[in-house]
Amino acid sequence: MTEQHPLESAGTAGESAPDDTAPSDYLARHGASLDKLEGRVMVRFSDEIQLGPYRIPYALIPGDGVLAKTSKWRNLGPEKQLQLVRERVGAESAEAMRRSVAAFAGDLISRAEDHGVDPAPLLAALANAESVLPAPQVFDRVSDRLAHAVERAQDAANAARTKQSINLAEYPDSFELARRLPRRFIALLGPTNSGKTHEAMEALAAAPSGLYLAPLRLLALENYERLAAVEKDGEPLRVSLVTGEERRLMEGATHVASTVEMMDPGRRVSVAVIDEIQMLGDRERGSAWTAAVCGAPADVVYLVGAPEARRAVEALARRLGCPLELRVLSRKAPLTMEPSPVRKLRNLRRGDAVIAFSRRDVLMWRDLITESGHSVATVYGNLSPEVRRAQAARFRDRSADIVVGTDAIAMGLNLPIERVVLTTSVKYNGVEEEELSPALAKQIAGRAGRFGVHEEGFVAGYDDQTHHVLRSLLREKVPPVPSQGFPVAPTMAHLNRISSVTGEQSLARLLKRFEHNIDTPDGFFIPRITEDQAERALWLDTLPLTLEEKFTLSLVPISSRIPVLQAGWEKWARAVARKHPSRLDQVSVPPYRQTLQDVEDSCKLYSAYAWLGYRMPEFFPDGEQAQHLAREASEHIDSILRSQNAATRKRGGRRAA
């Protein structure tokens, strides 16, 4: 604390004025004046004090300094005006004002200097002769300004400490095992149906140990089963499955199929395959691919994806000091744009994939197509991987003539599609509808003409406008994934490091520190947090949770846009705050009374609970039961979809008859 300086008065109070003195003369003798502002007449003391090196002028209205409204003051007359002034102002009141200014200024100077804030600009507000606030309110406002200045100074200091604590240029060094290994990269880049994933998976299966990193649970599951079906020396390959919501761990497993976020950087393997490497450029999830490329602990790392990832892959290989072998593959079967749009339901044919971009539209098109006489399989993002696989199997074994789905078809499902038909060229991006990107249009269209099943693939729009736009999009060149600015998500280690130097425990504030204050010297790696995590952090900070609990809960893979799912997440977070375990109650509504949406939501909740069960088992002890219920819900969803298809087809048949 700064030592308070003794008060040195820059003036002395005058003597009492004679009875016939005018109010202005009387006030002047006491260092005061009359002000007429905002329809009121008031007394203002003007003087200055000296506290050590600080010369502090002031022009302040005492707490009882408002004498009257202007109109009333005029009507009082000179004698009553003087009488009122004498009641309010005298040597004692002038001295009281000086002492209150000295006490306030001394305290403010001490607090300001303790925090490295210059008090002079703050104290200058005491001399504002235009202010109509009484002195106590002026003091409060100046104190508030000091608090804000201190907060800004602390924030600047914490920002500087944060920058010193984390240098993102050193991010690859955080993966100790990968950094020590003599890794080399093999990039297999090509369009859909170029055989790149098949080539990488063949190399993975032949390796003595391996790791497959998938963008989706569905792909992790499919390639887990693909690897498990491989035999070596007469024995099936020993494979484990690891996703956020599920673990199938085999003792002595040599291979692991995993979602990319679940990569284990501490388990060395011979070969790793990172699928859909162009996801490096994805705003929401790109950080998982950055971590995978930097940290995959394998002697050989296959980077599999679209051609537009080439520059990004080359830049990362140079930065990490890993030799890169680049193979650019071509599509194995030609893809042809139909000469005209489909236009009518009767022009759809067996082997078509009809693409819409919302659950509602998928179900609408499913019903329309089913009523026209075709059997239909249904695939959209809200379905669990198990249901998507079951529906895809119906199309694959010809139980369904046509598959209707969202762009979920574009990633993770190998289907014998002969023609892709888009019902629209726009997609809702979470804020507004926007035209499909050339990259997404090509990825969806590329699913047509499965190699080994069809000699050629075809693509069309359903209506004239969609057909025209689709033709243009397929001709456009896809912009490359940027070769710098690779996103990095915060880890618990990052947040603990920032907290240790700033003393902050607010998750929202620490995430902002990570995003805005850490050192990114060359911009090659950049910090990135998702909007969902930032919004959740603000709410979680209102609960009595540890930083680690808040961080874990902020990452639960559940949609905050669906009220029942958001309500479930909030309920779980409050239970953790109370240190109460959340148990899985039996489903209160019999399955046969639930709508399709109800069962889908239940399946999502069970999966989210299972995810938490692996990370916070003391609060979510029923993880295995959650997995079981999620599988049951998936089977029920598939059953509902089949029943709805059959009922709709029956109605269509009756109409046709």
mmCIF file of N, CA, C and O in Angstrom, residues 166-176 178-179 263 265 280 286-296 316 319-320 486-491 494 497 514 518-522 524-527:
data_model
loop_
_atom_site.group_PDB
_atom_site.id
_atom_site.type_symbol
_atom_site.label_atom_id
_atom_site.label_comp_id
_atom_site.label_asym_id
_atom_site.label_seq_id
_atom_site.Cartn_x
_atom_site.Cartn_y
_atom_site.Cartn_z
ATOM 1 N N ILE A 166 2.212 -20.169 -23.012
ATOM 2 C CA ILE A 166 1.921 -21.109 -24.103
ATOM 3 C C ILE A 166 2.369 -20.514 -25.424
ATOM 4 O O ILE A 166 1.887 -19.454 -25.839
ATOM 5 N N ASN A 167 3.273 -21.198 -26.087
ATOM 6 C CA ASN A 167 3.725 -20.835 -27.427
ATOM 7 C C ASN A 167 3.238 -21.924 -28.375
ATOM 8 O O ASN A 167 3.725 -23.053 -28.357
ATOM 9 N N LEU A 168 2.254 -21.590 -29.213
ATOM 10 C CA LEU A 168 1.632 -22.618 -30.047
ATOM 11 C C LEU A 168 2.567 -23.138 -31.133
ATOM 12 O O LEU A 168 2.316 -24.207 -31.697
ATOM 13 N N ALA A 169 3.621 -22.431 -31.409
ATOM 14 C CA ALA A 169 4.611 -22.950 -32.361
ATOM 15 C C ALA A 169 5.228 -24.249 -31.842
ATOM 16 O O ALA A 169 5.720 -25.072 -32.618
ATOM 17 N N GLU A 170 5.198 -24.440 -30.533
ATOM 18 C CA GLU A 170 5.769 -25.644 -29.923
ATOM 19 C C GLU A 170 4.744 -26.771 -29.783
ATOM 20 O O GLU A 170 5.013 -27.781 -29.143
ATOM 21 N N TYR A 171 3.556 -26.590 -30.387
ATOM 22 C CA TYR A 171 2.484 -27.577 -30.228
ATOM 23 C C TYR A 171 2.908 -29.011 -30.574
ATOM 24 O O TYR A 171 2.621 -29.943 -29.815
ATOM 25 N N PRO A 172 3.591 -29.251 -31.703
ATOM 26 C CA PRO A 172 3.978 -30.638 -32.012
ATOM 27 C C PRO A 172 4.837 -31.286 -30.934
ATOM 28 O O PRO A 172 4.813 -32.513 -30.758
ATOM 29 N N ASP A 173 5.595 -30.486 -30.180
ATOM 30 C CA ASP A 173 6.458 -31.042 -29.136
ATOM 31 C C ASP A 173 5.663 -31.624 -27.976
ATOM 32 O O ASP A 173 6.212 -32.374 -27.158
ATOM 33 N N SER A 174 4.364 -31.274 -27.887
ATOM 34 C CA SER A 174 3.552 -31.815 -26.796
ATOM 35 C C SER A 174 3.242 -33.299 -27.001
ATOM 36 O O SER A 174 2.826 -33.980 -26.067
ATOM 37 N N PHE A 175 3.454 -33.810 -28.215
ATOM 38 C CA PHE A 175 3.265 -35.235 -28.496
ATOM 39 C C PHE A 175 4.638 -35.908 -28.417
ATOM 40 O O PHE A 175 5.340 -36.058 -29.420
ATOM 41 N N GLU A 176 5.011 -36.298 -27.217
ATOM 42 C CA GLU A 176 6.385 -36.728 -26.962
ATOM 43 C C GLU A 176 6.768 -37.971 -27.759
ATOM 44 O O GLU A 176 7.855 -38.053 -28.320
ATOM 45 N N ALA A 178 5.401 -39.283 -30.604
ATOM 46 C CA ALA A 178 5.477 -38.999 -32.041
ATOM 47 C C ALA A 178 6.723 -38.189 -32.374
ATOM 48 O O ALA A 178 7.357 -38.405 -33.415
ATOM 49 N N ARG A 179 7.080 -37.254 -31.490
ATOM 50 C CA ARG A 179 8.252 -36.404 -31.738
ATOM 51 C C ARG A 179 9.536 -37.234 -31.770
ATOM 52 O O ARG A 179 10.466 -36.921 -32.516
ATOM 53 N N MET A 263 -7.784 -40.633 -30.490
ATOM 54 C CA MET A 263 -6.421 -41.132 -30.712
ATOM 55 C C MET A 263 -5.635 -41.202 -29.406
ATOM 56 O O MET A 263 -5.667 -40.275 -28.601
ATOM 57 N N PRO A 265 -2.126 -40.974 -28.097
ATOM 58 C CA PRO A 265 -0.788 -40.577 -28.564
ATOM 59 C C PRO A 265 0.335 -41.325 -27.864
ATOM 60 O O PRO A 265 1.502 -41.164 -28.224
ATOM 61 N N LEU A 280 -8.869 -31.204 -42.089
ATOM 62 C CA LEU A 280 -7.968 -30.221 -41.473
ATOM 63 C C LEU A 280 -8.525 -28.805 -41.603
ATOM 64 O O LEU A 280 -8.273 -27.947 -40.752
ATOM 65 N N GLY A 286 -11.623 -29.388 -37.189
ATOM 66 C CA GLY A 286 -10.294 -29.486 -37.802
ATOM 67 C C GLY A 286 -9.171 -29.708 -36.813
ATOM 68 O O GLY A 286 -8.147 -30.323 -37.134
ATOM 69 N N SER A 287 -9.349 -29.233 -35.576
ATOM 70 C CA SER A 287 -8.293 -29.388 -34.569
ATOM 71 C C SER A 287 -7.984 -30.847 -34.265
ATOM 72 O O SER A 287 -6.852 -31.183 -33.910
ATOM 73 N N ALA A 288 -8.983 -31.736 -34.413
ATOM 74 C CA ALA A 288 -8.737 -33.163 -34.164
ATOM 75 C C ALA A 288 -7.790 -33.734 -35.216
ATOM 76 O O ALA A 288 -6.956 -34.597 -34.916
ATOM 77 N N TRP A 289 -7.896 -33.262 -36.460
ATOM 78 C CA TRP A 289 -6.983 -33.733 -37.513
ATOM 79 C C TRP A 289 -5.587 -33.123 -37.332
ATOM 80 O O TRP A 289 -4.586 -33.792 -37.599
ATOM 81 N N THR A 290 -5.527 -31.881 -36.888
ATOM 82 C CA THR A 290 -4.219 -31.292 -36.584
ATOM 83 C C THR A 290 -3.500 -32.135 -35.536
ATOM 84 O O THR A 290 -2.309 -32.460 -35.682
ATOM 85 N N ALA A 291 -4.227 -32.498 -34.483
ATOM 86 C CA ALA A 291 -3.633 -33.311 -33.420
ATOM 87 C C ALA A 291 -3.220 -34.679 -33.937
ATOM 88 O O ALA A 291 -2.160 -35.208 -33.569
ATOM 89 N N ALA A 292 -4.035 -35.266 -34.814
ATOM 90 C CA ALA A 292 -3.724 -36.597 -35.338
ATOM 91 C C ALA A 292 -2.453 -36.578 -36.183
ATOM 92 O O ALA A 292 -1.585 -37.451 -36.050
ATOM 93 N N VAL A 293 -2.320 -35.581 -37.062
ATOM 94 C CA VAL A 293 -1.124 -35.507 -37.911
ATOM 95 C C VAL A 293 0.111 -35.252 -37.055
ATOM 96 O O VAL A 293 1.167 -35.860 -37.260
ATOM 97 N N CYS A 294 -0.016 -34.369 -36.077
ATOM 98 C CA CYS A 294 1.135 -34.048 -35.227
ATOM 99 C C CYS A 294 1.470 -35.181 -34.262
ATOM 100 O O CYS A 294 2.636 -35.357 -33.895
ATOM 101 N N GLY A 295 0.465 -35.938 -33.842
ATOM 102 C CA GLY A 295 0.690 -36.869 -32.741
ATOM 103 C C GLY A 295 0.500 -38.339 -32.999
ATOM 104 O O GLY A 295 0.719 -39.144 -32.086
ATOM 105 N N ALA A 296 0.106 -38.744 -34.215
ATOM 106 C CA ALA A 296 -0.093 -40.177 -34.467
ATOM 107 C C ALA A 296 1.220 -40.925 -34.237
ATOM 108 O O ALA A 296 2.206 -40.686 -34.943
ATOM 109 N N LEU A 316 2.461 -29.403 -43.538
ATOM 110 C CA LEU A 316 2.599 -30.072 -42.241
ATOM 111 C C LEU A 316 3.803 -31.002 -42.227
ATOM 112 O O LEU A 316 4.535 -31.074 -41.230
ATOM 113 N N ARG A 319 6.863 -28.908 -41.763
ATOM 114 C CA ARG A 319 6.940 -28.348 -40.409
ATOM 115 C C ARG A 319 7.350 -29.409 -39.390
ATOM 116 O O ARG A 319 8.115 -29.140 -38.446
ATOM 117 N N LEU A 320 6.838 -30.623 -39.573
ATOM 118 C CA LEU A 320 7.111 -31.702 -38.614
ATOM 119 C C LEU A 320 8.407 -32.449 -38.924
ATOM 120 O O LEU A 320 8.827 -33.315 -38.148
ATOM 121 N N PHE A 486 -3.462 -23.965 -39.013
ATOM 122 C CA PHE A 486 -4.076 -25.234 -38.604
ATOM 123 C C PHE A 486 -4.636 -25.098 -37.192
ATOM 124 O O PHE A 486 -3.926 -24.670 -36.271
ATOM 125 N N PRO A 487 -5.919 -25.447 -37.009
ATOM 126 C CA PRO A 487 -6.563 -25.195 -35.715
ATOM 127 C C PRO A 487 -6.095 -26.146 -34.621
ATOM 128 O O PRO A 487 -5.841 -27.327 -34.862
ATOM 129 N N VAL A 488 -5.977 -25.599 -33.421
ATOM 130 C CA VAL A 488 -5.603 -26.371 -32.231
ATOM 131 C C VAL A 488 -6.639 -26.092 -31.150
ATOM 132 O O VAL A 488 -6.900 -24.932 -30.823
ATOM 133 N N ALA A 489 -7.231 -27.134 -30.607
ATOM 134 C CA ALA A 489 -8.232 -26.983 -29.544
ATOM 135 C C ALA A 489 -7.544 -26.983 -28.186
ATOM 136 O O ALA A 489 -6.495 -27.613 -28.008
ATOM 137 N N PRO A 490 -8.126 -26.301 -27.203
ATOM 138 C CA PRO A 490 -7.522 -26.305 -25.863
ATOM 139 C C PRO A 490 -7.652 -27.665 -25.195
ATOM 140 O O PRO A 490 -8.652 -28.361 -25.363
ATOM 141 N N THR A 491 -6.642 -28.033 -24.458
ATOM 142 C CA THR A 491 -6.682 -29.239 -23.640
ATOM 143 C C THR A 491 -6.746 -28.826 -22.174
ATOM 144 O O THR A 491 -6.538 -27.653 -21.833
ATOM 145 N N HIS A 494 -3.549 -27.197 -21.202
ATOM 146 C CA HIS A 494 -3.461 -25.786 -21.580
ATOM 147 C C HIS A 494 -4.164 -24.901 -20.560
ATOM 148 O O HIS A 494 -3.619 -23.882 -20.105
ATOM 149 N N ARG A 497 -2.418 -24.591 -17.268
ATOM 150 C CA ARG A 497 -1.239 -23.742 -17.350
ATOM 151 C C ARG A 497 -1.629 -22.263 -17.308
ATOM 152 O O ARG A 497 -1.019 -21.450 -16.612
ATOM 153 N N PHE A 514 -7.172 -18.597 -24.010
ATOM 154 C CA PHE A 514 -6.533 -19.517 -24.958
ATOM 155 C C PHE A 514 -6.720 -19.019 -26.389
ATOM 156 O O PHE A 514 -5.780 -19.029 -27.190
ATOM 157 N N ILE A 518 -2.772 -16.531 -26.159
ATOM 158 C CA ILE A 518 -1.562 -17.352 -26.228
ATOM 159 C C ILE A 518 -0.695 -16.900 -27.405
ATOM 160 O O ILE A 518 -1.159 -16.223 -28.323
ATOM 161 N N ASP A 519 0.554 -17.291 -27.371
ATOM 162 C CA ASP A 519 1.519 -16.852 -28.377
ATOM 163 C C ASP A 519 1.385 -17.700 -29.641
ATOM 164 O O ASP A 519 1.487 -18.927 -29.593
ATOM 165 N N THR A 520 1.107 -17.056 -30.760
ATOM 166 C CA THR A 520 1.052 -17.743 -32.060
ATOM 167 C C THR A 520 2.012 -17.019 -32.997
ATOM 168 O O THR A 520 1.594 -16.264 -33.881
ATOM 169 N N PRO A 521 3.307 -17.223 -32.807
ATOM 170 C CA PRO A 521 4.312 -16.365 -33.436
ATOM 171 C C PRO A 521 4.257 -16.293 -34.955
ATOM 172 O O PRO A 521 4.473 -15.238 -35.533
ATOM 173 N N ASP A 522 3.980 -17.422 -35.632
ATOM 174 C CA ASP A 522 3.988 -17.380 -37.096
ATOM 175 C C ASP A 522 2.635 -17.722 -37.700
ATOM 176 O O ASP A 522 2.495 -17.751 -38.929
ATOM 177 N N PHE A 524 1.175 -20.487 -37.954
ATOM 178 C CA PHE A 524 1.063 -21.810 -38.583
ATOM 179 C C PHE A 524 0.020 -22.646 -37.854
ATOM 180 O O PHE A 524 -0.799 -23.323 -38.473
ATOM 181 N N PHE A 525 0.061 -22.604 -36.527
ATOM 182 C CA PHE A 525 -0.993 -23.199 -35.699
ATOM 183 C C PHE A 525 -1.765 -22.062 -35.046
ATOM 184 O O PHE A 525 -1.159 -21.084 -34.587
ATOM 185 N N ILE A 526 -3.086 -22.190 -35.009
ATOM 186 C CA ILE A 526 -3.900 -21.143 -34.391
ATOM 187 C C ILE A 526 -4.871 -21.769 -33.393
ATOM 188 O O ILE A 526 -5.327 -22.896 -33.578
ATOM 189 N N PRO A 527 -5.185 -21.050 -32.295
ATOM 190 C CA PRO A 527 -6.124 -21.583 -31.304
ATOM 191 C C PRO A 527 -7.551 -21.513 -31.828
ATOM 192 O O PRO A 527 -7.924 -20.579 -32.537
#
